[in-house]
Short mmCIF file of C-alpha atoms in Angstrom, two decimals:
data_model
loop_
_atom_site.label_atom_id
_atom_site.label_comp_id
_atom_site.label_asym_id
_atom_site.label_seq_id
_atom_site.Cartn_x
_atom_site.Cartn_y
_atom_site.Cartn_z
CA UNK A 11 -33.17 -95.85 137.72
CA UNK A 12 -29.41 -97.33 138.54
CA UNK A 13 -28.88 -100.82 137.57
CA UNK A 14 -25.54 -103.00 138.15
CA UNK A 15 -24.99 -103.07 133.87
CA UNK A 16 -23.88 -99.68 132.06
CA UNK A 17 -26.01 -99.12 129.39
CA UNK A 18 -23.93 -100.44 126.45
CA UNK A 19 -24.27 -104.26 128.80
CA UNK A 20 -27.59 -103.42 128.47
CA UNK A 21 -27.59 -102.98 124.98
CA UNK A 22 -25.43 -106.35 124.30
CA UNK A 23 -27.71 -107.87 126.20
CA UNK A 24 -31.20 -107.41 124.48
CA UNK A 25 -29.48 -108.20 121.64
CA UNK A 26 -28.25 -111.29 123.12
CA UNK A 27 -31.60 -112.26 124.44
CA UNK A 28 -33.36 -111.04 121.18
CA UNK A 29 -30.85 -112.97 118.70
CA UNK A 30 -31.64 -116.67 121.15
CA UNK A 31 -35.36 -115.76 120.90
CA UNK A 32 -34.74 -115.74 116.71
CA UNK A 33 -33.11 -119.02 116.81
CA UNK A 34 -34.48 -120.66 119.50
CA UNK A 35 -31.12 -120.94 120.80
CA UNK A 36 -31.01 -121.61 124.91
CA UNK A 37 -28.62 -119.72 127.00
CA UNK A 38 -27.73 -119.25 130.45
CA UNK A 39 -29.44 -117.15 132.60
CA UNK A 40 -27.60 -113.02 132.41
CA UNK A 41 -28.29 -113.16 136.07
CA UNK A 42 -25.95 -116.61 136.31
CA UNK A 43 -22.79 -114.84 134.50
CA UNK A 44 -20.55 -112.49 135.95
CA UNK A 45 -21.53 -109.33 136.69
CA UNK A 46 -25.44 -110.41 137.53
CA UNK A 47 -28.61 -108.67 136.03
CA UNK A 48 -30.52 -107.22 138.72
CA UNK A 49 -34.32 -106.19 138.81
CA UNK A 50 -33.44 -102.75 138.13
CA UNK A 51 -31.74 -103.69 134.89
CA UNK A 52 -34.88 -105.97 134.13
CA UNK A 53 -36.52 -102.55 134.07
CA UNK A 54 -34.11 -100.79 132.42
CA UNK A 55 -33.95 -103.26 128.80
CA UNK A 56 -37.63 -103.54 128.53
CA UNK A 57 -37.66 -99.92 126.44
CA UNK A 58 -34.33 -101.35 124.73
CA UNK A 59 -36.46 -104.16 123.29
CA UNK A 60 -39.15 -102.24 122.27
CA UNK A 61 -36.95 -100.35 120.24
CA UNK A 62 -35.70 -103.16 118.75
CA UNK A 63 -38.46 -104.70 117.70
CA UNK A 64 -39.59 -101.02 116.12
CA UNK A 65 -36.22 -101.42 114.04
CA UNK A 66 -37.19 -104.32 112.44
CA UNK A 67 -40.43 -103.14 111.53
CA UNK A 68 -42.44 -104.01 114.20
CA UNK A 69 -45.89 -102.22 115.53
CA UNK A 70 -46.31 -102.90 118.90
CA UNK A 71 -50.28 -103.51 119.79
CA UNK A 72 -49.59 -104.23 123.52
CA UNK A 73 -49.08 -105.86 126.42
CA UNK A 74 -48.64 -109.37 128.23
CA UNK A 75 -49.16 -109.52 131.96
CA UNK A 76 -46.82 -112.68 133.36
CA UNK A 77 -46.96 -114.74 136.56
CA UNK A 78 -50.16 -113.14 137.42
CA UNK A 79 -51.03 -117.01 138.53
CA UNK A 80 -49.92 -116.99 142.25
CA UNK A 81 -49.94 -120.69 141.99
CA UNK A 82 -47.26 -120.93 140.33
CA UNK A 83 -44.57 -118.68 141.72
CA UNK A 84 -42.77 -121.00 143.20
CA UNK A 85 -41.96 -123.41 140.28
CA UNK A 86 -40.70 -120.83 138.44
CA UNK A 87 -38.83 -119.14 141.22
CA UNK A 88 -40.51 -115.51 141.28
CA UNK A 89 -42.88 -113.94 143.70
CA UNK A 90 -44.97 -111.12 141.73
CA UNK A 91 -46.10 -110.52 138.01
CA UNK A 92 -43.78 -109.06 134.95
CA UNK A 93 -44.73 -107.95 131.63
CA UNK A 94 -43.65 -107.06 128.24
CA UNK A 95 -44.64 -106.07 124.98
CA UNK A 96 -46.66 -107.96 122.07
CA UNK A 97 -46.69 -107.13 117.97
CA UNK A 98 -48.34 -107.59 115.24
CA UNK A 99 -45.42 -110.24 114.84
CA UNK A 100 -46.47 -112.27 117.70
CA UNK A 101 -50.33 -111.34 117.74
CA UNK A 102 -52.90 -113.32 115.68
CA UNK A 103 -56.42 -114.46 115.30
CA UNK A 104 -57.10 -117.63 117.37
CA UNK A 105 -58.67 -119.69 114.13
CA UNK A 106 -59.41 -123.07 112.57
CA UNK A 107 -55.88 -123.52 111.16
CA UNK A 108 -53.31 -125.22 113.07
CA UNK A 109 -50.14 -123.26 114.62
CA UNK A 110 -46.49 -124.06 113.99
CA UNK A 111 -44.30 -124.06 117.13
CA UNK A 112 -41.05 -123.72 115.07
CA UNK A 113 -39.00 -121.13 116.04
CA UNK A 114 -40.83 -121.23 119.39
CA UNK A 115 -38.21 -122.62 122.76
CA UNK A 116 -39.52 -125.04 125.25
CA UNK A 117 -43.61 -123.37 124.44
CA UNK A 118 -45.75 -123.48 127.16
CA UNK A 119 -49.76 -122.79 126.84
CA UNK A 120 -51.59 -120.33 128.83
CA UNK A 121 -55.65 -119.98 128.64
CA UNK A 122 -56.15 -116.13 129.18
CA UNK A 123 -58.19 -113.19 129.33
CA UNK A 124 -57.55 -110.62 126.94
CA UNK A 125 -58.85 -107.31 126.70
CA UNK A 126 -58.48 -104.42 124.03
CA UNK A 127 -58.84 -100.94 125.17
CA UNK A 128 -60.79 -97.92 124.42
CA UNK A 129 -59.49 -95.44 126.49
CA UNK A 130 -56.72 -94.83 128.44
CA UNK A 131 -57.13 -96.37 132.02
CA UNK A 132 -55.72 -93.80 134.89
CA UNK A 133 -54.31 -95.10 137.99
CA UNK A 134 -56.19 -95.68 141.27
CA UNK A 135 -59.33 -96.70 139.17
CA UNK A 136 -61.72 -99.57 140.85
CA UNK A 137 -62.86 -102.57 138.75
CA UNK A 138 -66.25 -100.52 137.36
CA UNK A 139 -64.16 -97.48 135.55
CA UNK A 140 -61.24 -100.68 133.87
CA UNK A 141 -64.45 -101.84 132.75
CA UNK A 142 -65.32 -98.40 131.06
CA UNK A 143 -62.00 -98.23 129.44
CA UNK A 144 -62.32 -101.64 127.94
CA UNK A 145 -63.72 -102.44 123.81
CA UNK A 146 -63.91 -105.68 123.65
CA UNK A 147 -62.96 -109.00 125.70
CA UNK A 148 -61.29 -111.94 124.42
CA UNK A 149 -60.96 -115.79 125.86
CA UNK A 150 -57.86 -116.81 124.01
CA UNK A 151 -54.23 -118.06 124.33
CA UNK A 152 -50.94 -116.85 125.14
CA UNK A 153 -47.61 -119.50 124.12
CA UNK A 154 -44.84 -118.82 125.77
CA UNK A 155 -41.48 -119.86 126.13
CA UNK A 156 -37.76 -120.33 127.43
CA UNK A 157 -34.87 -119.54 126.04
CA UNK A 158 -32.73 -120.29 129.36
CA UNK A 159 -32.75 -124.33 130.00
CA UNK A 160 -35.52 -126.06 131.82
CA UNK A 161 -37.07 -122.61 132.73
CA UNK A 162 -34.85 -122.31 134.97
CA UNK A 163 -34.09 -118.50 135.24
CA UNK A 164 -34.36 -115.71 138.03
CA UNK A 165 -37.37 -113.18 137.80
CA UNK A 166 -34.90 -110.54 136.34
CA UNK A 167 -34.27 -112.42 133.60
CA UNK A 168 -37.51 -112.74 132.45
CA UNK A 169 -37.53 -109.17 131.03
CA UNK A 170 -34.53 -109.55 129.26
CA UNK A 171 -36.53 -112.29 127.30
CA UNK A 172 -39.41 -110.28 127.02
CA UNK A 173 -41.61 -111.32 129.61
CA UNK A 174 -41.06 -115.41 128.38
CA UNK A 175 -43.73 -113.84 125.76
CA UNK A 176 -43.75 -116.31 122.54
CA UNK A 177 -47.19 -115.54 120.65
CA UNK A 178 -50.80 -114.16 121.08
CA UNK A 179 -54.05 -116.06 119.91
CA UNK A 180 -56.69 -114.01 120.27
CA UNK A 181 -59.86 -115.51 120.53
CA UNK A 182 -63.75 -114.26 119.61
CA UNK A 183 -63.95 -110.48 120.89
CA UNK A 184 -66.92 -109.59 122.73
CA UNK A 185 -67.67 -106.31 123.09
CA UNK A 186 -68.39 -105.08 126.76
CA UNK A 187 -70.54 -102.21 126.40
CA UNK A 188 -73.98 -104.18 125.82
CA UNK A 189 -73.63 -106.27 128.74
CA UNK A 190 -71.25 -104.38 130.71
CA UNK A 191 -72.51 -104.90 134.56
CA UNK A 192 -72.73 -108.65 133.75
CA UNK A 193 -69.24 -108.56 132.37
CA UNK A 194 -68.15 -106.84 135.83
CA UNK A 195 -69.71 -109.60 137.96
CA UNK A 196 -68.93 -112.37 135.89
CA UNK A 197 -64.68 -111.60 135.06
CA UNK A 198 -64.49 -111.72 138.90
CA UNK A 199 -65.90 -115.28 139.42
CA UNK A 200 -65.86 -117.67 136.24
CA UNK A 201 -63.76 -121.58 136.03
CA UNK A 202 -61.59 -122.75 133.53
CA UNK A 203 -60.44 -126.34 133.04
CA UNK A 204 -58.23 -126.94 130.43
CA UNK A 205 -57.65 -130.10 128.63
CA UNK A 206 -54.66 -131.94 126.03
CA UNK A 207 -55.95 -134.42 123.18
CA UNK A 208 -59.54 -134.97 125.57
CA UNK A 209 -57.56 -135.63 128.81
CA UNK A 210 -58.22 -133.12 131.83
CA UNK A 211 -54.41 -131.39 132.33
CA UNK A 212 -55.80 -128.42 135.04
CA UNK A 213 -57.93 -126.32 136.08
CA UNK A 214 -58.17 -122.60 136.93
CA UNK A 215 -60.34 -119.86 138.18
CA UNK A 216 -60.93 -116.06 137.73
CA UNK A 217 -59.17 -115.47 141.23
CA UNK A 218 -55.90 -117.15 140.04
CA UNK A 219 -54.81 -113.77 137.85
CA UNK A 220 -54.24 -111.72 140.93
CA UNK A 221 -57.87 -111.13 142.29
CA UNK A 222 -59.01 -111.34 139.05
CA UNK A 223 -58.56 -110.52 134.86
CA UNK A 224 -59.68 -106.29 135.98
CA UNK A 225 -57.33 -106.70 138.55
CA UNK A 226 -54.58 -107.22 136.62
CA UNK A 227 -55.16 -104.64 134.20
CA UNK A 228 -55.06 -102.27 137.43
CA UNK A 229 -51.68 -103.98 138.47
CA UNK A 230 -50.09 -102.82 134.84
CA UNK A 231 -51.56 -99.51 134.74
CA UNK A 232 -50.57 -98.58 138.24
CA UNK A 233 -46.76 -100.32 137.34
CA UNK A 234 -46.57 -98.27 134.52
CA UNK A 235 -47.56 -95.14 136.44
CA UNK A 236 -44.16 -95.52 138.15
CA UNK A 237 -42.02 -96.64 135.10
CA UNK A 238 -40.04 -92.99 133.76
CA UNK A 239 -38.82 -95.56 130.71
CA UNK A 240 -41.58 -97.16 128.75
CA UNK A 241 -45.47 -95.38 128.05
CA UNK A 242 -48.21 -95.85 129.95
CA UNK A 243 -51.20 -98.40 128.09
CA UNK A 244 -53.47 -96.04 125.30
CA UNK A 245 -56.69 -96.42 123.58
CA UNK A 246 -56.34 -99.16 120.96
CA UNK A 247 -53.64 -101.38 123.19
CA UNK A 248 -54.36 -105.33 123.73
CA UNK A 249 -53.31 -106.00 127.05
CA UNK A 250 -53.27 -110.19 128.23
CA UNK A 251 -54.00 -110.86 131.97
CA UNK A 252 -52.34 -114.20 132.40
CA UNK A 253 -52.24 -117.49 132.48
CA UNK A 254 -55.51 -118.42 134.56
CA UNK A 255 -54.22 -122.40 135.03
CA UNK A 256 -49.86 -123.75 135.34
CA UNK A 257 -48.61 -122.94 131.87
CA UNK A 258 -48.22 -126.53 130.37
CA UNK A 259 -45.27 -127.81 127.66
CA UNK A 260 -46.86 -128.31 124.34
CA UNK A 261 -45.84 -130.20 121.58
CA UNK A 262 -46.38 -130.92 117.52
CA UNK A 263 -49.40 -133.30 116.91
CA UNK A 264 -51.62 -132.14 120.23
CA UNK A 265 -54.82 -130.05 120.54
CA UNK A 266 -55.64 -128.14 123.19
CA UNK A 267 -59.50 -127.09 124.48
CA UNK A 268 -60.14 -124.52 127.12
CA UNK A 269 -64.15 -124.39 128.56
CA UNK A 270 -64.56 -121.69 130.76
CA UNK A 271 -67.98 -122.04 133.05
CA UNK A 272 -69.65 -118.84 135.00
CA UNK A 273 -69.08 -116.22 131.81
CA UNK A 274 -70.59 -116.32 128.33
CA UNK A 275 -67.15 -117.49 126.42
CA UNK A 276 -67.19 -120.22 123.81
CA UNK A 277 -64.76 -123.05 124.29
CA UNK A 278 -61.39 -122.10 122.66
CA UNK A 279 -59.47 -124.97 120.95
CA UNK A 280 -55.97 -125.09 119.29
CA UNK A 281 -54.12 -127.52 117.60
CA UNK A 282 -50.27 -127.45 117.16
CA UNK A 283 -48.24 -128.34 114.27
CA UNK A 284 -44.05 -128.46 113.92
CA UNK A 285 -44.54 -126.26 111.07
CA UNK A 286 -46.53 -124.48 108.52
CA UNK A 287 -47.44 -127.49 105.57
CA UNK A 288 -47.21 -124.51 103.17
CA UNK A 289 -43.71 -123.63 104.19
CA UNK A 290 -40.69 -124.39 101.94
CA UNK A 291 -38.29 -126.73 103.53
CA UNK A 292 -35.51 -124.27 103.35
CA UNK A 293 -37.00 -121.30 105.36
CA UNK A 294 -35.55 -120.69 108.95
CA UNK A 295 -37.78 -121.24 111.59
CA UNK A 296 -37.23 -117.36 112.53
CA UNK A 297 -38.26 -116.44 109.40
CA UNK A 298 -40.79 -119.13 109.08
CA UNK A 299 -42.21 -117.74 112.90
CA UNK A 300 -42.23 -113.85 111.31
CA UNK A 301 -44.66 -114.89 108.68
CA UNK A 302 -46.95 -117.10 110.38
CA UNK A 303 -47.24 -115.15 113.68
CA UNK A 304 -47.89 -111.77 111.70
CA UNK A 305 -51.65 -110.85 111.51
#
């Protein structure tokens, strides 16, 4: 796969992108600067930043689908999905405590499906045989975020920031096998509406992620069929379908409630805080992030 950047541009800039992430520094845009960052380069640092986070120490548990939400294409300037990796940095329990968005840039909220996988799914599979691949189902969050101004970015440069991936809640997991035909039915047809401090912000359907949560996971598996770089998805992987309503700005102080209607999920409910109370004052927020976003 030929790409406009040699490899060693490549490798400055993951470590660019990775280093703003850390300090939730904003930059501008690799495709604004001289010399570009085409698609094919998108494609070509997502293995680079898997490596990197396997240097520092990370496990990587699996992926996020982005801009699955056709609805929103246009304000962010992009016309199909992306994804990226997730670890047991950014992956935790959705739970009663609140969740600092130090160390976080411009974080956005996303109600989403999530699903954690049994078996390898093959290519070419229909919605019934996903299904069969799939453990357990999960009605959680994804926080994302920005490190170019404004969101203001073009699609390549999404995967040089990792798919705009910030952190994983994972909600309840429900296991599919007992009700598995319901499950089928249901992921293709449920509503979401999803609400800030009581008020009503949006609302969002099944059919929003693609033609639906299984639909996405087909999308991923059939992407990765043609990606020579990174692995294809394997049994024990969390994969995240996207954002199901427009990803909203989020801020210290607010709590957020999703209620889905049409499948069995209970309401889902997050409150965010600047920062850990049990934090000392002199941590980093990078390092203050690490700890509280590790499972």
């Amino acid at each position: 796969m030929e790409g406009q950047n040699t490899q060693a541009a490549l490798s400055a800039i993951a470590a660019e992108a990775l280093s703003a992430i850390e300090a939730s520094r904003p930059i501008t845009p690799f495709s604004k600067r001289p010399g570009g960052f085409s698609p094919e380069d998108g494609e070509r640092i997502r293995p680079l930043l898997r490596a990197a986070f396997e240097r520092r120490g990370e496990r990587v548990l699996g992926r996020k689908v982005g801009f699955t939400n056709r609805r929103i294409w246009p304000e962010y300037g992009v016309n199909g999905p992306n994804w990226g990796y997730v670890t047991d940095r950014t992956v935790r329990d959705l739970g009663d405590a609140a969740v600092p968005l130090a160390g976080l840039a411009e974080p956005r909220i996303e109600p989403e499906i999530m699903f954690g996988l049994s078996a390898a799914p093959a290519p070419g599979m229909d919605n019934p045989a996903l299904l069969g691949c799939i453990d357990w189902l999960s009605f959680g969050y994804e926080i994302v975020q920005s490190i170019y101004p404004d969101w203001k970015f073009a699609a390549a440069d999404t995967s040089a920031a990792n798919a705009m991936h910030g952190a994983l809640l994972v909600g309840p997991r429900h296991a599919v096998a007992p009700r598995r035909g319901h499950w089928l039915d249901e992921l293709a047809r449920f509503d979401v509406v999803l609400s800030r401090n009581g008020e009503v912000m949006d609302r969002g359907n099944a059919a929003n992620v693609l033609e639906g949560p299984l639909s996405v996971l087909r999308y991923l598996v059939d992407a990765l069929a043609k990606d020579s770089l990174d692995p294809p998805l394997a049994a024990g992987e969390i994969v995240s379908t996207g954002t199901l309503t427009r990803a909203l700005l989020v801020a210290p102080g607010e709590t957020w409630t999703a209620v889905v209607s049409g499948i069995p999920l209970a309401p889902i409910a997050v409150t965010f805080t600047l920062a850990n109370a049990i934090e000392a004052p002199s941590q980093s927020p990078a390092s203050a992030r690490a700890r509280n976003f590790r499972r």
